[in-house]
Every structure is written in C-alpha cells, then in structure tokens.
Tab-separated table of N, CA and C in Angstrom:
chain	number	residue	atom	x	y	z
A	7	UNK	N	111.832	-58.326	-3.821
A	7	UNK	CA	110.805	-57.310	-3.559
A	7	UNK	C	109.839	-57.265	-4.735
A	8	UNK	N	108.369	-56.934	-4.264
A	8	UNK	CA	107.427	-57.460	-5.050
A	8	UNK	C	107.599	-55.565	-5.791
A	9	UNK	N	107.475	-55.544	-7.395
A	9	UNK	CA	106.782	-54.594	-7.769
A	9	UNK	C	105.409	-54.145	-7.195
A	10	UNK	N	105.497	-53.018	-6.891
A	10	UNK	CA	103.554	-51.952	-6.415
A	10	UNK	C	103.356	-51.390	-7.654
A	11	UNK	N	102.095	-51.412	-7.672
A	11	UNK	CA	101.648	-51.058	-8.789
A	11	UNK	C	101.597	-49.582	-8.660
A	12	UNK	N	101.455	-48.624	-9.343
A	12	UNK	CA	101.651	-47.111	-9.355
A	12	UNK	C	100.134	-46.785	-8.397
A	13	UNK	N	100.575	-45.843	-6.904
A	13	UNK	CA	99.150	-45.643	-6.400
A	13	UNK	C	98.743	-44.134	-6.870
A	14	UNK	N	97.670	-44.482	-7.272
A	14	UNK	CA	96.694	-42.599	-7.661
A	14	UNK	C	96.948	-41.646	-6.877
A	15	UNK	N	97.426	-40.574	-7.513
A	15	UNK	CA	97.506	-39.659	-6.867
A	15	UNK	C	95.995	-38.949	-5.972
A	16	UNK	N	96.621	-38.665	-4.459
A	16	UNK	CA	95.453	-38.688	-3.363
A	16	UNK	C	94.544	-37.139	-4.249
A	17	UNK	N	95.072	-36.501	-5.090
A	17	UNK	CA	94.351	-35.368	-5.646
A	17	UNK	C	93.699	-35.643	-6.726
A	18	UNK	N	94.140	-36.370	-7.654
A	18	UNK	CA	93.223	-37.096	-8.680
A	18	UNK	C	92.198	-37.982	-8.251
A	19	UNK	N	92.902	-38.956	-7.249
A	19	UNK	CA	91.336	-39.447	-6.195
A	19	UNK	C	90.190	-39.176	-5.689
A	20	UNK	N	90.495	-37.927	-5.102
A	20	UNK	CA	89.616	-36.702	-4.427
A	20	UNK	C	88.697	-36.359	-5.475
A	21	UNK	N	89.407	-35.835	-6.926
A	21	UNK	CA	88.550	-34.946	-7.808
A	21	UNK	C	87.719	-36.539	-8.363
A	22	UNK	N	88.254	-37.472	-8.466
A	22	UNK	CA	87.259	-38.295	-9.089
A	22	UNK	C	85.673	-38.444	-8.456
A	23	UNK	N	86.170	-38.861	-6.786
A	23	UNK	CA	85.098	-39.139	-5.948
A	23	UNK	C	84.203	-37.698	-6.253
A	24	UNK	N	84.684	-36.903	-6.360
A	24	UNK	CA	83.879	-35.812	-6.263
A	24	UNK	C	83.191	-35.370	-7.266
A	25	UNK	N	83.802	-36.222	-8.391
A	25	UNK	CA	82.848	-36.780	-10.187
A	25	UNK	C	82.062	-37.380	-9.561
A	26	UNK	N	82.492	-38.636	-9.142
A	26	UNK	CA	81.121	-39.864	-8.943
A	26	UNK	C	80.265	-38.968	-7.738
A	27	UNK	N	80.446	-38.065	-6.897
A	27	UNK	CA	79.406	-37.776	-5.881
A	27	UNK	C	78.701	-37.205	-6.943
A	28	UNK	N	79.236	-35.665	-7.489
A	28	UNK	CA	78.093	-35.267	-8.182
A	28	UNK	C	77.385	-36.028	-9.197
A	29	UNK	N	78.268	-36.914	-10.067
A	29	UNK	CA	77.218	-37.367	-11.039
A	29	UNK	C	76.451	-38.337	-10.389
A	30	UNK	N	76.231	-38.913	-9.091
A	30	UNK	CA	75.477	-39.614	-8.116
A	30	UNK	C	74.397	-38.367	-8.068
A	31	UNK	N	74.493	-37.444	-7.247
A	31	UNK	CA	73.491	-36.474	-6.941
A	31	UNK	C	72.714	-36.129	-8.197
A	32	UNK	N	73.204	-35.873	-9.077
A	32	UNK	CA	72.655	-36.213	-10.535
A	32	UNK	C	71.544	-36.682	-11.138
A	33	UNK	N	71.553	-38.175	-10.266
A	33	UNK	CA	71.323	-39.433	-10.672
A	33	UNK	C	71.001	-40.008	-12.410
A	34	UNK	N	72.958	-39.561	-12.392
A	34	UNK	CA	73.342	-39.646	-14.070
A	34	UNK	C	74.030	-40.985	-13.908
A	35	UNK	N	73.783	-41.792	-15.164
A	35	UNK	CA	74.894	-43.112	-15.230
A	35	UNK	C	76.392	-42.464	-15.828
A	36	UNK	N	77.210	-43.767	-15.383
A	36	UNK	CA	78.757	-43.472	-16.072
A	36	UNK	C	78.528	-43.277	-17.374
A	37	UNK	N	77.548	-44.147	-17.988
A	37	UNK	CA	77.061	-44.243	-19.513
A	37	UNK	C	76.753	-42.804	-19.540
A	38	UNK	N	75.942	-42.479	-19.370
A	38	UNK	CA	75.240	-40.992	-19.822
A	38	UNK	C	76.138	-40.131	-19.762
A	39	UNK	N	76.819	-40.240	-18.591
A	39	UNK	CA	77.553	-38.453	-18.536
A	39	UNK	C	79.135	-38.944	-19.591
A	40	UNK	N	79.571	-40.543	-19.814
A	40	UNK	CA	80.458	-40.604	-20.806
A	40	UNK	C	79.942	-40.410	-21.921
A	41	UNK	N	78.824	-40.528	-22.176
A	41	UNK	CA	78.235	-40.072	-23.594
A	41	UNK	C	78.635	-38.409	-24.337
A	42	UNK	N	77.962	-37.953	-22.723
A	42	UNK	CA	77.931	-36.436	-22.459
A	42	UNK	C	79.511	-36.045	-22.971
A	43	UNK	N	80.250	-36.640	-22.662
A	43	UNK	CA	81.413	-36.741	-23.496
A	43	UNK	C	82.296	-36.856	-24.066
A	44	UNK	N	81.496	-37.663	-24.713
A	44	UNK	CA	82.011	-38.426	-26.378
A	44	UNK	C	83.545	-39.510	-26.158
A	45	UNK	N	83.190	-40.033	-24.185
A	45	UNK	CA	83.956	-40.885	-24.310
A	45	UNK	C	83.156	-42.210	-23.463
A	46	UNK	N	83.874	-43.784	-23.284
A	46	UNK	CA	83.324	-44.520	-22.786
A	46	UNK	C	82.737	-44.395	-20.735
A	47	UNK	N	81.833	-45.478	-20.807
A	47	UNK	CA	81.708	-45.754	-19.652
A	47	UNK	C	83.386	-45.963	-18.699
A	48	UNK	N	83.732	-46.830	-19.007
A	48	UNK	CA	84.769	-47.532	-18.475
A	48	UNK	C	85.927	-45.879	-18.303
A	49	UNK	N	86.127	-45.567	-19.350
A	49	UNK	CA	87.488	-43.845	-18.465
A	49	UNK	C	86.433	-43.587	-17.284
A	50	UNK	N	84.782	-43.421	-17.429
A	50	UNK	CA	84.159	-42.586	-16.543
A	50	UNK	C	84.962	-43.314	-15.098
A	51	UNK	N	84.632	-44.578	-15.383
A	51	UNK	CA	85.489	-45.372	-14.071
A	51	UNK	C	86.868	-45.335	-13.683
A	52	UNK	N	87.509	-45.194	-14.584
A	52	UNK	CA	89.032	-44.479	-14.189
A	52	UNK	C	89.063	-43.576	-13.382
A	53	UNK	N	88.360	-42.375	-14.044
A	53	UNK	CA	88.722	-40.749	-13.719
A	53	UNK	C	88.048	-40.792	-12.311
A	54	UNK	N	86.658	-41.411	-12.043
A	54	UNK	CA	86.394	-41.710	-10.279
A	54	UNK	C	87.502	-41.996	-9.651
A	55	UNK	N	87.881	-43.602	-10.275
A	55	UNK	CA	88.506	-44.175	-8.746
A	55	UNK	C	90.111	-43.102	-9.242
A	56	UNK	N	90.347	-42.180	-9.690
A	56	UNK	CA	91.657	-41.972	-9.818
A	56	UNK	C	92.685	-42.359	-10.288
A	57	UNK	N	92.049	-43.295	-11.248
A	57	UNK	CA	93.562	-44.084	-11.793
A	57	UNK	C	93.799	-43.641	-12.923
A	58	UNK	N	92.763	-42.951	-13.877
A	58	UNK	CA	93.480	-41.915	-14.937
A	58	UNK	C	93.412	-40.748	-14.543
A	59	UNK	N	93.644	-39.306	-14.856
A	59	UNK	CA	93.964	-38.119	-14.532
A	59	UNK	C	92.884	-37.880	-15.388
A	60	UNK	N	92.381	-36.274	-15.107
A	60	UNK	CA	91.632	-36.153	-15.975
A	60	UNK	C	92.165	-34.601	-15.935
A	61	UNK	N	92.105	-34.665	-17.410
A	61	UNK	CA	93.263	-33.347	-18.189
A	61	UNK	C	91.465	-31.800	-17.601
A	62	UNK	N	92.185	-30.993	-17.915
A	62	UNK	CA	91.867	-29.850	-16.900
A	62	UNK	C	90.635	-29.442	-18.248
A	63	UNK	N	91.117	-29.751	-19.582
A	63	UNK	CA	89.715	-29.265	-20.733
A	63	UNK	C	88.443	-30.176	-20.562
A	64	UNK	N	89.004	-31.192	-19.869
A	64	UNK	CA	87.846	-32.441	-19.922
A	64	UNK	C	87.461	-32.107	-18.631
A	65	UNK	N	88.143	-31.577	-17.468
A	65	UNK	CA	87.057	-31.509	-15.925
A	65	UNK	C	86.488	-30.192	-16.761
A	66	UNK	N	86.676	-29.241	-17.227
A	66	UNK	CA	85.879	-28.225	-17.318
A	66	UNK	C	84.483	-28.398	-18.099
A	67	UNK	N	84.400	-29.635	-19.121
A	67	UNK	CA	83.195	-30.284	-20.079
A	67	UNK	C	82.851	-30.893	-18.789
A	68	UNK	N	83.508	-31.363	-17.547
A	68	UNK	CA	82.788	-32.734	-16.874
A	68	UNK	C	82.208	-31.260	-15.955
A	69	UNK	N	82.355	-30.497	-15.261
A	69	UNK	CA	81.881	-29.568	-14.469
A	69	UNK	C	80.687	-28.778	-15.322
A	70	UNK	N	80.702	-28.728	-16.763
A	70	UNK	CA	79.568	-27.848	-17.446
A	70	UNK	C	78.464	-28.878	-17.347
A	71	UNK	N	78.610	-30.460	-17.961
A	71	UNK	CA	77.282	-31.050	-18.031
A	71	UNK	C	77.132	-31.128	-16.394
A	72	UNK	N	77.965	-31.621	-15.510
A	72	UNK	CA	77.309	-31.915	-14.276
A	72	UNK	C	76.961	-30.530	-13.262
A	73	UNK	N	77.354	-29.529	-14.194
A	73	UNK	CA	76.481	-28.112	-13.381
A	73	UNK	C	76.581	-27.536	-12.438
A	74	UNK	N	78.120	-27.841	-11.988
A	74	UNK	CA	79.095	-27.113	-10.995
A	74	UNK	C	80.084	-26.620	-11.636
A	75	UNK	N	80.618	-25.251	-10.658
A	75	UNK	CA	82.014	-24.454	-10.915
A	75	UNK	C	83.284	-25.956	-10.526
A	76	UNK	N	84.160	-25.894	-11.931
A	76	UNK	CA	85.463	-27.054	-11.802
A	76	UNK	C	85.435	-26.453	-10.331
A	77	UNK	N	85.594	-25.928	-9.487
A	77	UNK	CA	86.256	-25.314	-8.430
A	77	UNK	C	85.552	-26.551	-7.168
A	78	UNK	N	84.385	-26.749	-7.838
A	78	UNK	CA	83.622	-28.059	-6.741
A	78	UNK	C	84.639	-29.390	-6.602
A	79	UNK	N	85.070	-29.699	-7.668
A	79	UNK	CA	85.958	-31.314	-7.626
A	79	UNK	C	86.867	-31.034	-6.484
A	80	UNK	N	87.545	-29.840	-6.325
A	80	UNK	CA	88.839	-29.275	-5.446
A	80	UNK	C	88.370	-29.267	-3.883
A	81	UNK	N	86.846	-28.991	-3.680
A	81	UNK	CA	86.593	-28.729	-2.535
A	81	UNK	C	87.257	-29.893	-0.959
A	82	UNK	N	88.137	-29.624	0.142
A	82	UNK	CA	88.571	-30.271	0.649
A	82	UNK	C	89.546	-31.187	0.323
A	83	UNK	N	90.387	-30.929	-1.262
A	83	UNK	CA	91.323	-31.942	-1.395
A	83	UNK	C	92.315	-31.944	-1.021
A	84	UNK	N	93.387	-32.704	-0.546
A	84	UNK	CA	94.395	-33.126	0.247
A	84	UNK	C	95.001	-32.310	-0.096
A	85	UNK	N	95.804	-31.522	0.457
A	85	UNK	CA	97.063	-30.753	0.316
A	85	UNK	C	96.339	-28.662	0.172
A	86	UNK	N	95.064	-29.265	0.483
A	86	UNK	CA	94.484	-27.863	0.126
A	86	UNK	C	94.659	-27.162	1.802
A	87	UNK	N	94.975	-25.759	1.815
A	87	UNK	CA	95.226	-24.825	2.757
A	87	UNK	C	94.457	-25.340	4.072
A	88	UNK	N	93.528	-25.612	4.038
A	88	UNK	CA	93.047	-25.755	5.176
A	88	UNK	C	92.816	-27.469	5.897
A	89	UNK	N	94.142	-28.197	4.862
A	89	UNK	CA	94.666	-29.335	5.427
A	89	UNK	C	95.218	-29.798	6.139
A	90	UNK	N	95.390	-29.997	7.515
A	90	UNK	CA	96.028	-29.932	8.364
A	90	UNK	C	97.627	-31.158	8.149
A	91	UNK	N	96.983	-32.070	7.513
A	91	UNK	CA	97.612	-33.895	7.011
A	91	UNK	C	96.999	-34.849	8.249
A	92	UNK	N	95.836	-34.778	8.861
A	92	UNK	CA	95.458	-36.081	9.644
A	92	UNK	C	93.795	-35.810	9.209
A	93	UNK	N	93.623	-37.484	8.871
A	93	UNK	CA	92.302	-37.569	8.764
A	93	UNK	C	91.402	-37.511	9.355
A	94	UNK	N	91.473	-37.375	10.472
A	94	UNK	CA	90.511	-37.113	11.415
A	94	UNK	C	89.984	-35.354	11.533
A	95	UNK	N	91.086	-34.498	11.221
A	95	UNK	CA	90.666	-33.235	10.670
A	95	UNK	C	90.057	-32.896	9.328
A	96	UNK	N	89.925	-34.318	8.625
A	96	UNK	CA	89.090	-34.068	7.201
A	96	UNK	C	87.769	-34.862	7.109
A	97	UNK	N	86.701	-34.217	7.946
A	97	UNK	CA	85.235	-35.408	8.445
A	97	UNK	C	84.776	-35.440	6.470
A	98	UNK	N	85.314	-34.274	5.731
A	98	UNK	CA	84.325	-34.740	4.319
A	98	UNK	C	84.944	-35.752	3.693
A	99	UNK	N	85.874	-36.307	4.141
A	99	UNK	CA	86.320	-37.828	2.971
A	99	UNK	C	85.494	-38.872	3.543
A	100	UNK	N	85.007	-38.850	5.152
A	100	UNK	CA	84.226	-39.844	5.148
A	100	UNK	C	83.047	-39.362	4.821
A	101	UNK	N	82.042	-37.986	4.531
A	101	UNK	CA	80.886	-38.273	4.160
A	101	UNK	C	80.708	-38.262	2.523
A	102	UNK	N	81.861	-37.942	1.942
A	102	UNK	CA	81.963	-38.107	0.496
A	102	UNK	C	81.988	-39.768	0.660
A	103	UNK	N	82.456	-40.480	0.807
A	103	UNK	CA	82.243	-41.808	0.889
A	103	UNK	C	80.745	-42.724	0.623
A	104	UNK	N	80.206	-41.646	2.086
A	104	UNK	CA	79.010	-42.343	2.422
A	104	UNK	C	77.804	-41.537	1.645
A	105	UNK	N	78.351	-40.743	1.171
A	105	UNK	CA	76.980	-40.005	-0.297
A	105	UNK	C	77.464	-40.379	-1.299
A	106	UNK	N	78.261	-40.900	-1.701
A	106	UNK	CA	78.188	-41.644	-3.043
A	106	UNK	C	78.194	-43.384	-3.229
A	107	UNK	N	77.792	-43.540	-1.300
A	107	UNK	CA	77.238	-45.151	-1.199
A	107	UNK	C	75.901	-45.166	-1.612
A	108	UNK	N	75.894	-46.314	-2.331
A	108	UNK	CA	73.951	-46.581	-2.940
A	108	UNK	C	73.122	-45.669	-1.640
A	109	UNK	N	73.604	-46.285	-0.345
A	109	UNK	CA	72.587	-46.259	0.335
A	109	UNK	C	72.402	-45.231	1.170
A	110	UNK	N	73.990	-44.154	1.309
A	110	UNK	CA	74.082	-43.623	1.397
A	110	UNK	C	72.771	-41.968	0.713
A	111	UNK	N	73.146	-42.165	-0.666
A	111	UNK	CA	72.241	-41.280	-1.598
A	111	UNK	C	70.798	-41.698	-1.089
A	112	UNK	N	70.591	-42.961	-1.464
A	112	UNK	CA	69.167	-43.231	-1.116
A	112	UNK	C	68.395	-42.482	0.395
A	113	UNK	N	69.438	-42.586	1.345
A	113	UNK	CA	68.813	-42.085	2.460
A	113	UNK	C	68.911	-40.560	2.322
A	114	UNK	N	69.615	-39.965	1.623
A	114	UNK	CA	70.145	-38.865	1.850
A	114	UNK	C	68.923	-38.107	0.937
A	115	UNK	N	68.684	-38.424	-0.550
A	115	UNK	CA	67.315	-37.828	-1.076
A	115	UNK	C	66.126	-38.030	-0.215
A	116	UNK	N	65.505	-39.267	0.616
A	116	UNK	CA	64.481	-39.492	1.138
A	116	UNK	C	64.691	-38.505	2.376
A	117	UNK	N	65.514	-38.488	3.107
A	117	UNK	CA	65.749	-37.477	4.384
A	117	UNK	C	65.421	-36.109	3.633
A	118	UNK	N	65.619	-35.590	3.321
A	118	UNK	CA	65.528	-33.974	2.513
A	118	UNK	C	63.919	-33.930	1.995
A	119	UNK	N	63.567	-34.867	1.674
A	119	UNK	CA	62.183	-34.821	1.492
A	119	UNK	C	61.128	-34.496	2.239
A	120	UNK	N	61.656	-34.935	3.950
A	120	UNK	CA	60.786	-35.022	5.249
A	120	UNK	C	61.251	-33.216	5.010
A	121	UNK	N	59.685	-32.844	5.223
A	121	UNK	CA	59.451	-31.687	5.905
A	121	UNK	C	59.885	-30.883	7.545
A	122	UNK	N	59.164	-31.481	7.881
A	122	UNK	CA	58.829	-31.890	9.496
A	122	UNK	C	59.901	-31.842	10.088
A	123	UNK	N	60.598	-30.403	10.704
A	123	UNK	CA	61.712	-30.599	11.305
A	123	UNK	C	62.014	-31.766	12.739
A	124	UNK	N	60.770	-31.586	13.166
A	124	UNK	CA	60.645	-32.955	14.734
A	124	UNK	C	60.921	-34.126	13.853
A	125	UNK	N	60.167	-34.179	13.056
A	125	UNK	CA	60.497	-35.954	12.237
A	125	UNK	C	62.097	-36.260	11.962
A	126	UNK	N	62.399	-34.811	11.144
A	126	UNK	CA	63.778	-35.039	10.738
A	126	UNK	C	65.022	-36.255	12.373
A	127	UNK	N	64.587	-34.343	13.494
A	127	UNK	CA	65.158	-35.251	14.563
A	127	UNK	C	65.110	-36.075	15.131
A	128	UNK	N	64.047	-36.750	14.811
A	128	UNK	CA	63.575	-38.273	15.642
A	128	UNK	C	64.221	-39.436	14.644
A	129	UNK	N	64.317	-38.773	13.749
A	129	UNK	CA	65.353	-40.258	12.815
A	129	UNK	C	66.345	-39.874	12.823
A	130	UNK	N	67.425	-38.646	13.104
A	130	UNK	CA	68.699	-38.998	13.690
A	130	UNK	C	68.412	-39.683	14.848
A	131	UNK	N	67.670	-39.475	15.796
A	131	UNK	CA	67.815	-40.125	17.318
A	131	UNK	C	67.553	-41.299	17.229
A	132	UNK	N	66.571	-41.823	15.931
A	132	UNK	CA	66.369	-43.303	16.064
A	132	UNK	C	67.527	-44.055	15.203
A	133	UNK	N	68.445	-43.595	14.245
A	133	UNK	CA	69.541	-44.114	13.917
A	133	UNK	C	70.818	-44.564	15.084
A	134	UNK	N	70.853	-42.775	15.898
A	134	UNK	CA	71.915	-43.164	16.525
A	134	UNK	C	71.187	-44.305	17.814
A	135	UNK	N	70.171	-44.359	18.119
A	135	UNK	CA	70.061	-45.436	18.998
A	135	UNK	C	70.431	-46.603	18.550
A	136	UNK	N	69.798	-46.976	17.160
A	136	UNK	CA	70.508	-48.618	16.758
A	136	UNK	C	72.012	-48.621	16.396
A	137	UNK	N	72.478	-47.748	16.048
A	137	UNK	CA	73.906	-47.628	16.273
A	137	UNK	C	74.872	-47.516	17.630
A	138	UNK	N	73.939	-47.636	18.422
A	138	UNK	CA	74.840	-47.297	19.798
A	138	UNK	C	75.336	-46.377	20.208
A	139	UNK	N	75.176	-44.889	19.098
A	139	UNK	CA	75.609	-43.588	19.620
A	139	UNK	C	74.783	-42.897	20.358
A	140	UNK	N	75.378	-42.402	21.626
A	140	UNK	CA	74.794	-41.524	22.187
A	140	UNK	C	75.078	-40.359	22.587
A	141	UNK	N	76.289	-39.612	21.881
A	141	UNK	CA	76.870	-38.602	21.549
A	141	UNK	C	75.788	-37.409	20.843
A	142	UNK	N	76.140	-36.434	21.088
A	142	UNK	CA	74.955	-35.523	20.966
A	142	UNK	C	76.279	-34.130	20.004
A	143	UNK	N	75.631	-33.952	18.706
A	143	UNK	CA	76.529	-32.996	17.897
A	143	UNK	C	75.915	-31.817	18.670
C-alpha cells in the first residue's frame, strides 16, 4: 500500500480559497499582501491551497490588510450549521471557484460595471444560449 500524502483539512481549504478570493477582489498579488505580512509569497500559496494552517493571529493581520471581519474566511465552510454534507446543497464552493478564476474575476468586475439593467440581462441570456442552458433562475 502506497503512502497518501496528508490531505488539507476541508476547513483550512475553505478559509484559504476565501484568502485568495478576497485578495483576488483586491486585485492584490501573493507578493504584496505577503509583504503586508512580513512573510513570503510562496506560505501566501500554502495558506490558499490549504496545505499550511494559518494560526488565528495571522488570519486576523490577513483579515485587517484585506478589509474584512476574520468572520468572512468562515463564510459557508464545511461543517458550518447550515451544512447539510452534500455538495450540491453548497452552490458557494462552486462560485468561490469560479471568482477566483482569472476569468472568472475578469468577467465579474466588467459585468458590475454595465449599468443598464436590460444589458445586464441580455448577457446572461446570451451566455446561457452558448452554453446550452435554457433553464430560467
């Protein structure tokens, strides 16, 4: 039997992604906000993907420069009260995903920009057409 390597805990995971979303929304580098404090790029990349922990004095420095209550990293994390345990009852792990994809953000600042509530809806309707959805929220 092959050794596994130790997997991240799904709550340290959560709070990371929810580093990299905000410092995405930001639009802070790993560099900058590790500067911010006084450690490297590379932990910044740990403490995202979850593979180091990040001790509770350091989310509270990482929640002051990035300008949320610590209470934001927690929002929707696994095991929290209103977890049912199936992913399909947790739609924010997939849009945390897709806002801290390049292209994700990119669309997501340019959309917020459009005024024009008709415009807004005509580019959901013209997305979900090239996507093949025709499901109506």
């Amino acid at each position: 039997m092959m050794a596994n390597k130790k997997q991240p805990n799904p709550v340290d995971t959560h709070v990371g992604g929810r580093v990299r979303l905000r410092r995405m929304m930001q639009g802070m580098s790993q560099e900058k906000l590790g500067e911010s404090l006084g450690i490297t790029f590379q932990q910044i990349q740990k403490y995202e993907k979850g593979t180091n922990r990040i001790g509770a004095s350091r989310l509270q420095h990482i929640a002051q420069v990035l300008e949320v209550p610590v209470s934001f990293f927690f929002e929707d994390a696994p095991g929290s009260s209103n977890d049912s345990g199936f992913a399909e009852s947790r739609p924010a792990a997939f849009v945390t995903d897709f806002l801290t994809s390049t292209e994700g953000l990119q669309l997501n600042k340019a959309f917020i920009r459009i005024k024009d509530p008709k415009v807004r809806r005509r580019i959901v309707e013209l997305v979900r057409a090239v996507a093949g959805d025709e499901a109506e929220d």
